[in-house]
Amino acid sequence: MASLREAALLEAQRCLYCGFCEAVCPTLLYGAHRGYGPRGRVSIALQLLAGKAPVSEEALASIYSCLMCRACTTKCPVSVNVAEIVRIIRILHNRGELLAKSPVRIAVRG
Amino acid sequence: MDINSILHIIAENTLRTGLPLPAPRDIAYHWAKPLNLPRSGSMFLYTGVMYQLMPYIKSFVAILERFEDSRLAKALRLAASPKLTGLARAAIKPERDEIELAESILTSIARLLARAGINYAYLYEDDMYTGVILYDMGLEEAFQEHAARVYERLRRRGAKKLITVDPHTTYMLRHVYPKYVDGFDIEVVNYLELLDEALAGRAQPAPRLWSGERVVVHDPCLYARALKLVKQPRRLLEHAGLTVLEPRRSGRMTYCCGGPIEALSPRLAGRIASTRLRELREKAPVIVTMCPICFVSFSRVAKNETIVDISIILSKTLRQDEEA
């Protein structure tokens, strides 16, 4: 059975980066950057899973600002389960298994 | 405010008291005391305490909203965690009328089930919060520990089937608990599904309280996308005589209320709730919700709109039907 880390990695690698998901994400409109949308979250998840460098406060804000509403999955041509990727990253963060030392704060535009 | 501190309060409180926020333990079943619901059976009403928590969530979010991005929030981040939990306990002050509203929603649901001829028992002190926020926020070990406790209580009560009343509890028990709890084989049915089944083929009540009044429905994300519970609430409202209007984004393409992150960023959650509320308001000033999180989220930003839980509307119709 795949570990949580492997499961998230496999799911995130299915993303085609088409961006159809961004049109329906409620947080992207008000977030500080593209990381507040599904495509950005998948991209950040891949970087966090690679574990090559400590992650920033903003990267974690991207992960924790997800509503897990699954609107993105309804628009995704390959049905990437972004909510589950985000949930696994949160688990790894809470367990201290990511190179993340920063506190997490969500920034809102405007 | 630092999210880690908030998650700590929630996890610590859930494991210590069974509830995610500091609240009296009897909030779970206080509403049922006057109803004298049977205590034993094999099919139980399981509220998951989500509606009962609404006033506490609202109060907690109001505190966080004041502190978000403030210097005090930064100072709190440095404070010892037990102090934070104590501070939350002292600061959360739910409004009396909001507690009464939450209880009236549950009373309405209980009456609707009875009226539909459904025999069920109630869990009282074993009606527990599922731990959904622990699961969503990735507090995996705390969730597993809490879920095992919940299942043990249900097993001891001999529950074979549970009637749930909100999307989060329904989803957790139907789709998550079987993966996390060894031996979990309890059937889970939502009360809207049960009422819809019971109503199938029945004539419309006459005279009807409603004669085509227009309401707009907001689909909760989990009902619409994960549980495929979309047609049932519409059929129930139409059966009651209401005209159901659809917002621009509805059903599977519904738009989130923002509620799932209101404890982490009240500001972002509020912006999303306002956007959705505007969209709903374009159709009708009466907005029907079916989820306690959506209800709190819209109530925080509503101005002249009426936010009403579906059970309250259906139950009003029931009273009219009974009086006829």
Short mmCIF file of C-alpha atoms in Angstrom, two decimals:
data_model
loop_
_atom_site.label_atom_id
_atom_site.label_comp_id
_atom_site.label_asym_id
_atom_site.label_seq_id
_atom_site.Cartn_x
_atom_site.Cartn_y
_atom_site.Cartn_z
CA MET A 1 0.00 0.00 0.00
CA ALA A 2 1.34 3.42 -0.98
CA SER A 3 2.39 5.75 1.84
CA LEU A 4 0.51 8.99 2.29
CA ARG A 5 3.41 10.86 0.73
CA GLU A 6 3.45 8.57 -2.31
CA ALA A 7 -0.33 8.76 -2.67
CA ALA A 8 -0.24 12.58 -2.69
CA LEU A 9 2.67 12.60 -5.12
CA LEU A 10 0.96 10.24 -7.57
CA GLU A 11 -2.26 12.25 -7.45
CA ALA A 12 -0.46 15.62 -7.86
CA GLN A 13 1.58 14.33 -10.79
CA ARG A 14 -1.65 13.68 -12.71
CA CYS A 15 -2.27 17.43 -12.99
CA LEU A 16 -2.13 18.68 -16.59
CA TYR A 17 -1.76 22.34 -15.54
CA CYS A 18 -4.58 23.30 -17.91
CA GLY A 19 -6.00 25.71 -15.30
CA PHE A 20 -9.69 24.95 -15.91
CA CYS A 21 -9.99 24.52 -12.13
CA GLU A 22 -9.03 28.13 -11.46
CA ALA A 23 -12.29 29.52 -12.83
CA VAL A 24 -14.34 27.81 -10.11
CA CYS A 25 -12.07 28.10 -7.06
CA PRO A 26 -13.65 30.46 -4.47
CA THR A 27 -10.36 31.31 -2.73
CA LEU A 28 -8.31 32.26 -5.79
CA LEU A 29 -10.32 35.43 -6.33
CA TYR A 30 -9.38 36.83 -2.92
CA GLY A 31 -6.06 35.15 -2.18
CA ALA A 32 -2.75 36.97 -2.35
CA HIS A 33 -1.35 34.90 -5.24
CA ARG A 34 -1.97 31.93 -7.57
CA GLY A 35 -1.12 29.56 -4.74
CA TYR A 36 -4.62 30.29 -3.46
CA GLY A 37 -6.06 28.33 -6.40
CA PRO A 38 -6.06 24.58 -7.14
CA ARG A 39 -3.34 24.60 -9.79
CA GLY A 40 -1.06 26.59 -7.50
CA ARG A 41 -1.83 24.24 -4.60
CA VAL A 42 -0.88 21.19 -6.65
CA SER A 43 2.31 22.90 -7.75
CA ILE A 44 3.20 23.84 -4.16
CA ALA A 45 2.29 20.34 -2.95
CA LEU A 46 4.79 18.86 -5.40
CA GLN A 47 7.51 21.16 -4.11
CA LEU A 48 6.71 20.37 -0.49
CA LEU A 49 6.70 16.65 -1.20
CA ALA A 50 10.10 16.92 -2.89
CA GLY A 51 11.38 18.26 0.44
CA LYS A 52 14.38 19.96 -1.04
CA ALA A 53 14.10 23.22 0.88
CA PRO A 54 12.27 24.61 3.91
CA VAL A 55 8.85 25.83 2.85
CA SER A 56 7.59 29.35 3.26
CA GLU A 57 4.72 30.76 5.29
CA GLU A 58 2.95 31.56 2.03
CA ALA A 59 3.26 27.99 0.73
CA LEU A 60 1.52 26.71 3.84
CA ALA A 61 -1.11 29.45 3.61
CA SER A 62 -1.90 28.11 0.15
CA ILE A 63 -2.46 24.63 1.60
CA TYR A 64 -4.47 25.75 4.64
CA SER A 65 -6.67 28.20 2.73
CA CYS A 66 -8.23 25.40 0.65
CA LEU A 67 -11.94 25.01 1.45
CA MET A 68 -11.89 21.38 0.27
CA CYS A 69 -15.11 22.20 -1.58
CA ARG A 70 -14.09 20.03 -4.59
CA ALA A 71 -15.31 22.52 -7.18
CA CYS A 72 -11.92 22.14 -8.89
CA THR A 73 -12.33 18.38 -9.30
CA THR A 74 -15.65 18.84 -11.11
CA LYS A 75 -13.87 20.92 -13.77
CA CYS A 76 -10.66 18.87 -13.98
CA PRO A 77 -10.34 16.81 -17.20
CA VAL A 78 -8.63 14.01 -15.22
CA SER A 79 -10.50 14.58 -11.92
CA VAL A 80 -7.45 15.32 -9.77
CA ASN A 81 -8.50 15.08 -6.12
CA VAL A 82 -6.97 18.37 -4.96
CA ALA A 83 -8.79 18.25 -1.61
CA GLU A 84 -7.13 14.95 -0.74
CA ILE A 85 -3.69 16.18 -1.83
CA VAL A 86 -4.16 19.21 0.41
CA ARG A 87 -5.34 17.06 3.31
CA ILE A 88 -2.29 14.81 3.05
CA ILE A 89 0.07 17.80 2.99
CA ARG A 90 -1.67 19.07 6.15
CA ILE A 91 -1.14 15.67 7.79
CA LEU A 92 2.55 15.67 6.88
CA HIS A 93 2.90 19.25 8.13
CA ASN A 94 1.19 18.46 11.44
CA ARG A 95 3.45 15.43 11.89
CA GLY A 96 6.52 17.58 11.27
CA GLU A 97 7.37 15.56 8.16
CA LEU A 98 7.81 18.58 5.90
CA LEU A 99 10.71 20.96 5.93
CA ALA A 100 8.47 23.68 7.28
CA LYS A 101 9.25 25.75 10.31
CA SER A 102 7.17 28.83 9.55
CA PRO A 103 3.98 29.81 11.29
CA VAL A 104 1.02 29.83 8.90
CA ARG A 105 -1.02 32.94 8.14
CA ILE A 106 -3.54 33.38 5.35
CA ALA A 107 -3.28 36.66 3.43
CA VAL A 108 -6.32 38.23 1.77
CA ARG A 109 -6.17 40.62 -1.16
CA GLY A 110 -7.66 44.09 -0.78
CA MET B 1 -3.43 34.64 13.59
CA ASP B 2 -1.17 31.61 13.45
CA ILE B 3 -3.13 28.60 12.25
CA ASN B 4 -1.05 26.19 14.32
CA SER B 5 -2.39 27.77 17.54
CA ILE B 6 -6.01 27.43 16.39
CA LEU B 7 -5.52 23.82 15.34
CA HIS B 8 -3.99 23.11 18.73
CA ILE B 9 -7.07 24.49 20.53
CA ILE B 10 -9.37 22.37 18.36
CA ALA B 11 -7.41 19.11 18.69
CA GLU B 12 -6.77 19.49 22.42
CA ASN B 13 -10.38 20.34 23.13
CA THR B 14 -11.81 17.50 21.02
CA LEU B 15 -9.67 14.87 22.70
CA ARG B 16 -10.35 16.22 26.19
CA THR B 17 -14.08 16.97 25.94
CA GLY B 18 -15.35 15.38 22.70
CA LEU B 19 -16.19 18.82 21.25
CA PRO B 20 -13.90 20.99 19.09
CA LEU B 21 -14.61 24.18 21.03
CA PRO B 22 -15.12 24.88 24.71
CA ALA B 23 -18.85 24.28 25.30
CA PRO B 24 -20.99 22.50 27.89
CA ARG B 25 -21.12 18.77 27.13
CA ASP B 26 -24.92 18.66 27.37
CA ILE B 27 -25.31 20.98 24.37
CA ALA B 28 -25.40 17.77 22.30
CA TYR B 29 -28.73 16.56 23.72
CA HIS B 30 -30.21 19.48 25.69
CA TRP B 31 -32.60 20.18 22.78
CA ALA B 32 -34.12 16.67 23.02
CA LYS B 33 -34.99 16.72 26.72
CA PRO B 34 -38.59 17.97 26.30
CA LEU B 35 -39.28 15.49 23.49
CA ASN B 36 -38.82 12.26 25.47
CA LEU B 37 -37.44 10.40 22.50
CA PRO B 38 -36.89 6.66 23.05
CA ARG B 39 -33.41 5.71 24.20
CA SER B 40 -33.18 2.20 22.79
CA GLY B 41 -33.57 0.77 19.34
CA SER B 42 -31.37 -0.09 16.39
CA MET B 43 -31.95 3.05 14.29
CA PHE B 44 -30.75 6.21 16.03
CA LEU B 45 -30.90 9.89 15.27
CA TYR B 46 -27.27 11.10 15.23
CA THR B 47 -26.92 14.88 15.04
CA GLY B 48 -23.12 14.93 15.24
CA VAL B 49 -23.54 18.12 17.34
CA MET B 50 -22.90 20.36 14.34
CA TYR B 51 -26.08 22.44 14.64
CA GLN B 52 -25.60 22.72 18.41
CA LEU B 53 -22.10 24.08 17.85
CA MET B 54 -23.30 26.90 15.54
CA PRO B 55 -23.54 29.61 18.25
CA TYR B 56 -20.13 28.63 19.63
CA ILE B 57 -18.52 28.66 16.18
CA LYS B 58 -20.04 32.09 15.50
CA SER B 59 -18.69 33.48 18.76
CA PHE B 60 -15.24 31.92 18.23
CA VAL B 61 -15.02 33.29 14.69
CA ALA B 62 -16.06 36.76 15.88
CA ILE B 63 -13.12 36.71 18.32
CA LEU B 64 -10.70 35.51 15.67
CA GLU B 65 -11.96 38.16 13.27
CA ARG B 66 -11.06 40.88 15.77
CA PHE B 67 -7.59 39.41 16.25
CA GLU B 68 -6.81 38.47 12.64
CA ASP B 69 -3.64 40.25 11.52
CA SER B 70 -3.43 42.14 14.83
CA ARG B 71 -0.46 42.56 17.13
CA LEU B 72 -2.34 40.68 19.82
CA ALA B 73 -2.62 37.68 17.51
CA LYS B 74 1.12 37.71 17.05
CA ALA B 75 1.58 37.86 20.80
CA LEU B 76 -0.85 34.98 21.28
CA ARG B 77 1.18 32.88 18.92
CA LEU B 78 4.01 33.06 21.40
CA ALA B 79 1.83 32.21 24.37
CA ALA B 80 1.86 28.75 25.88
CA SER B 81 -0.83 26.57 24.28
CA PRO B 82 -2.76 25.65 27.47
CA LYS B 83 -3.22 29.40 28.04
CA LEU B 84 -4.72 29.70 24.56
CA THR B 85 -7.29 27.00 25.26
CA GLY B 86 -8.20 28.66 28.54
CA LEU B 87 -8.52 32.00 26.80
CA ALA B 88 -10.87 30.50 24.22
CA ARG B 89 -12.98 28.98 26.98
CA ALA B 90 -13.36 32.33 28.69
CA ALA B 91 -13.95 34.32 25.53
CA ILE B 92 -16.54 32.20 23.68
CA LYS B 93 -19.95 33.56 24.67
CA PRO B 94 -22.75 32.23 22.50
CA GLU B 95 -25.95 34.25 22.16
CA ARG B 96 -29.01 32.78 23.87
CA ASP B 97 -31.28 33.28 20.83
CA GLU B 98 -28.77 31.50 18.62
CA ILE B 99 -28.72 28.52 20.96
CA GLU B 100 -32.52 28.46 20.84
CA LEU B 101 -32.48 28.65 17.05
CA ALA B 102 -30.07 25.70 16.79
CA GLU B 103 -32.27 23.70 19.15
CA SER B 104 -35.40 24.58 17.20
CA ILE B 105 -33.80 23.26 14.01
CA LEU B 106 -33.16 19.90 15.67
CA THR B 107 -36.64 19.82 17.20
CA SER B 108 -38.06 20.49 13.73
CA ILE B 109 -36.08 17.59 12.29
CA ALA B 110 -37.25 15.25 15.06
CA ARG B 111 -40.89 16.24 14.45
CA LEU B 112 -40.55 15.86 10.68
CA LEU B 113 -39.19 12.33 11.08
CA ALA B 114 -41.94 11.36 13.50
CA ARG B 115 -44.60 12.82 11.24
CA ALA B 116 -43.22 10.85 8.28
CA GLY B 117 -43.84 7.69 10.32
CA ILE B 118 -40.18 6.91 10.92
CA ASN B 119 -39.48 5.10 14.19
CA TYR B 120 -36.16 5.97 15.71
CA ALA B 121 -34.39 6.28 19.01
CA TYR B 122 -32.01 9.01 20.18
CA LEU B 123 -28.47 8.65 21.50
CA TYR B 124 -28.59 11.49 24.06
CA GLU B 125 -25.15 11.56 25.79
CA ASP B 126 -23.74 9.27 23.07
CA ASP B 127 -24.60 11.75 20.31
CA MET B 128 -21.03 12.83 19.56
CA TYR B 129 -19.17 15.17 17.25
CA THR B 130 -17.51 13.14 14.45
CA GLY B 131 -14.19 15.01 14.48
CA VAL B 132 -14.63 16.34 10.95
CA ILE B 133 -12.38 19.36 11.49
CA LEU B 134 -9.58 17.13 12.78
CA TYR B 135 -9.91 15.06 9.61
CA ASP B 136 -10.06 18.05 7.25
CA MET B 137 -7.16 19.84 8.89
CA GLY B 138 -4.90 16.79 8.75
CA LEU B 139 -4.80 16.19 12.51
CA GLU B 140 -4.74 12.51 11.65
CA GLU B 141 -3.70 10.89 14.93
CA ALA B 142 -6.15 12.99 16.98
CA PHE B 143 -8.93 12.14 14.50
CA GLN B 144 -8.23 8.41 14.65
CA GLU B 145 -8.29 8.45 18.44
CA HIS B 146 -11.53 10.45 18.53
CA ALA B 147 -13.27 8.35 15.83
CA ALA B 148 -12.47 5.13 17.73
CA ARG B 149 -14.16 6.60 20.82
CA VAL B 150 -17.23 7.63 18.84
CA TYR B 151 -17.57 4.16 17.32
CA GLU B 152 -17.18 2.46 20.70
CA ARG B 153 -20.13 4.47 22.05
CA LEU B 154 -22.25 3.62 19.01
CA ARG B 155 -21.32 -0.06 19.24
CA ARG B 156 -22.26 -0.18 22.93
CA ARG B 157 -25.65 1.33 22.11
CA GLY B 158 -26.25 -1.35 19.47
CA ALA B 159 -26.63 1.11 16.59
CA LYS B 160 -27.24 -0.60 13.24
CA LYS B 161 -28.46 2.46 11.37
CA LEU B 162 -27.94 6.19 11.94
CA ILE B 163 -30.04 9.10 10.75
CA THR B 164 -27.80 12.11 10.15
CA VAL B 165 -28.88 15.72 9.76
CA ASP B 166 -26.02 17.62 8.10
CA PRO B 167 -23.65 17.08 5.16
CA HIS B 168 -20.39 16.93 7.14
CA THR B 169 -21.57 14.29 9.61
CA THR B 170 -23.21 12.28 6.82
CA TYR B 171 -20.04 12.31 4.75
CA MET B 172 -17.79 11.41 7.65
CA LEU B 173 -19.87 8.46 8.82
CA ARG B 174 -20.69 7.16 5.37
CA HIS B 175 -17.34 7.57 3.62
CA VAL B 176 -14.56 8.25 6.14
CA TYR B 177 -15.32 6.18 9.26
CA PRO B 178 -15.41 2.86 7.34
CA LYS B 179 -11.83 3.56 6.20
CA TYR B 180 -10.54 4.59 9.62
CA VAL B 181 -12.45 2.50 12.15
CA ASP B 182 -12.04 -1.27 12.16
CA GLY B 183 -15.37 -3.07 11.93
CA PHE B 184 -17.46 0.04 11.24
CA ASP B 185 -20.53 -1.34 9.46
CA ILE B 186 -23.31 1.03 10.54
CA GLU B 187 -25.68 2.10 7.78
CA VAL B 188 -25.96 5.87 7.43
CA VAL B 189 -28.96 7.66 6.01
CA ASN B 190 -29.58 11.40 5.86
CA TYR B 191 -32.91 12.73 7.14
CA LEU B 192 -33.64 14.52 3.85
CA GLU B 193 -33.26 11.21 2.01
CA LEU B 194 -35.60 9.54 4.51
CA LEU B 195 -38.23 12.29 4.31
CA ASP B 196 -38.08 12.30 0.52
CA GLU B 197 -38.60 8.53 0.42
CA ALA B 198 -41.46 8.75 2.89
CA LEU B 199 -43.10 11.50 0.88
CA ALA B 200 -42.88 9.75 -2.48
CA GLY B 201 -46.36 9.23 -3.83
CA ARG B 202 -48.06 11.22 -1.07
CA ALA B 203 -50.53 13.92 -2.01
CA GLN B 204 -49.58 17.50 -1.25
CA PRO B 205 -50.87 18.72 2.10
CA ALA B 206 -54.01 20.83 1.82
CA PRO B 207 -54.52 23.59 2.69
CA ARG B 208 -50.89 24.53 2.20
CA LEU B 209 -49.13 27.18 4.22
CA TRP B 210 -47.15 28.23 1.17
CA SER B 211 -48.70 29.07 -2.13
CA GLY B 212 -45.78 29.43 -4.47
CA GLU B 213 -43.62 31.75 -2.31
CA ARG B 214 -40.19 31.99 -3.86
CA VAL B 215 -37.11 30.74 -2.11
CA VAL B 216 -33.59 30.20 -3.41
CA VAL B 217 -31.64 27.09 -2.38
CA HIS B 218 -27.97 26.93 -1.56
CA ASP B 219 -26.47 23.46 -2.08
CA PRO B 220 -23.79 22.56 0.45
CA CYS B 221 -20.65 21.29 -1.35
CA LEU B 222 -20.69 17.86 0.28
CA TYR B 223 -24.38 17.19 -0.38
CA ALA B 224 -24.01 18.24 -4.02
CA ARG B 225 -20.64 16.77 -4.92
CA ALA B 226 -19.90 13.89 -2.57
CA LEU B 227 -23.32 12.64 -1.46
CA LYS B 228 -25.43 13.38 -4.56
CA LEU B 229 -28.16 14.85 -2.38
CA VAL B 230 -29.57 17.51 -4.67
CA LYS B 231 -33.05 16.56 -5.84
CA GLN B 232 -34.42 15.50 -2.46
CA PRO B 233 -34.47 18.92 -0.75
CA ARG B 234 -36.02 20.51 -3.84
CA ARG B 235 -38.77 17.89 -3.98
CA LEU B 236 -39.50 18.42 -0.28
CA LEU B 237 -39.74 22.19 -0.64
CA GLU B 238 -41.93 21.96 -3.73
CA HIS B 239 -44.16 19.43 -2.01
CA ALA B 240 -44.63 21.99 0.74
CA GLY B 241 -45.90 24.47 -1.86
CA LEU B 242 -42.82 26.65 -2.32
CA THR B 243 -41.36 27.78 -5.62
CA VAL B 244 -37.70 26.78 -5.64
CA LEU B 245 -35.35 29.08 -7.53
CA GLU B 246 -31.83 28.15 -8.59
CA PRO B 247 -28.86 30.49 -8.20
CA ARG B 248 -26.42 30.91 -11.08
CA ARG B 249 -24.24 28.16 -9.63
CA SER B 250 -26.24 25.28 -8.19
CA GLY B 251 -26.32 21.52 -7.81
CA ARG B 252 -22.97 19.90 -8.58
CA MET B 253 -21.58 23.29 -9.63
CA THR B 254 -22.57 25.01 -6.38
CA TYR B 255 -20.28 27.65 -4.84
CA CYS B 256 -18.84 27.18 -1.37
CA CYS B 257 -20.09 29.38 1.50
CA GLY B 258 -16.53 29.95 2.75
CA GLY B 259 -17.35 28.33 6.09
CA PRO B 260 -14.75 25.56 6.10
CA ILE B 261 -11.94 28.07 6.67
CA GLU B 262 -13.71 30.59 8.90
CA ALA B 263 -11.70 29.45 11.92
CA LEU B 264 -8.43 29.90 10.02
CA SER B 265 -9.17 33.09 8.10
CA PRO B 266 -12.45 34.79 9.02
CA ARG B 267 -11.65 37.55 6.54
CA LEU B 268 -11.21 35.27 3.52
CA ALA B 269 -14.23 33.19 4.57
CA GLY B 270 -16.31 36.38 4.90
CA ARG B 271 -15.38 37.59 1.42
CA ILE B 272 -16.42 34.26 -0.11
CA ALA B 273 -19.66 34.18 1.90
CA SER B 274 -20.55 37.72 0.74
CA THR B 275 -19.92 36.79 -2.90
CA ARG B 276 -22.16 33.76 -2.65
CA LEU B 277 -24.84 35.61 -0.71
CA ARG B 278 -25.03 38.29 -3.44
CA GLU B 279 -25.49 35.56 -6.01
CA LEU B 280 -28.29 33.94 -4.01
CA ARG B 281 -29.94 37.30 -3.26
CA GLU B 282 -30.28 37.99 -6.99
CA LYS B 283 -32.95 35.27 -7.08
CA ALA B 284 -34.88 35.72 -3.83
CA PRO B 285 -34.48 37.34 -0.39
CA VAL B 286 -35.27 34.05 1.35
CA ILE B 287 -32.26 31.74 1.25
CA VAL B 288 -32.67 28.09 2.22
CA THR B 289 -29.62 26.38 3.70
CA MET B 290 -29.19 22.74 4.69
CA CYS B 291 -25.92 22.83 6.58
CA PRO B 292 -25.00 24.47 9.91
CA ILE B 293 -21.66 25.68 8.55
CA CYS B 294 -23.35 27.42 5.60
CA PHE B 295 -25.94 28.90 7.98
CA VAL B 296 -23.28 30.44 10.25
CA SER B 297 -21.23 31.61 7.31
CA PHE B 298 -24.11 33.49 5.63
CA SER B 299 -25.50 34.78 8.93
CA ARG B 300 -22.19 36.52 9.61
CA VAL B 301 -22.46 38.63 6.46
CA ALA B 302 -26.23 38.85 5.85
CA LYS B 303 -27.85 42.30 5.84
CA ASN B 304 -31.48 42.20 4.72
CA GLU B 305 -31.63 38.61 3.56
CA THR B 306 -33.46 35.88 5.46
CA ILE B 307 -31.35 32.79 5.99
CA VAL B 308 -33.46 29.80 6.96
CA ASP B 309 -32.66 26.15 7.52
CA ILE B 310 -34.74 23.79 5.37
CA SER B 311 -36.04 21.94 8.44
CA ILE B 312 -37.66 25.11 9.80
CA ILE B 313 -39.55 25.76 6.55
CA LEU B 314 -40.66 22.14 6.23
CA SER B 315 -41.69 22.00 9.85
CA LYS B 316 -43.84 25.15 9.51
CA THR B 317 -45.69 23.42 6.72
CA LEU B 318 -46.12 20.40 8.94
CA ARG B 319 -47.74 22.46 11.68
CA GLN B 320 -50.16 23.90 9.16
CA ASP B 321 -50.93 20.40 7.93
CA GLU B 322 -51.56 19.19 11.48
CA GLU B 323 -53.87 22.07 12.28
CA ALA B 324 -55.93 21.50 9.13
#
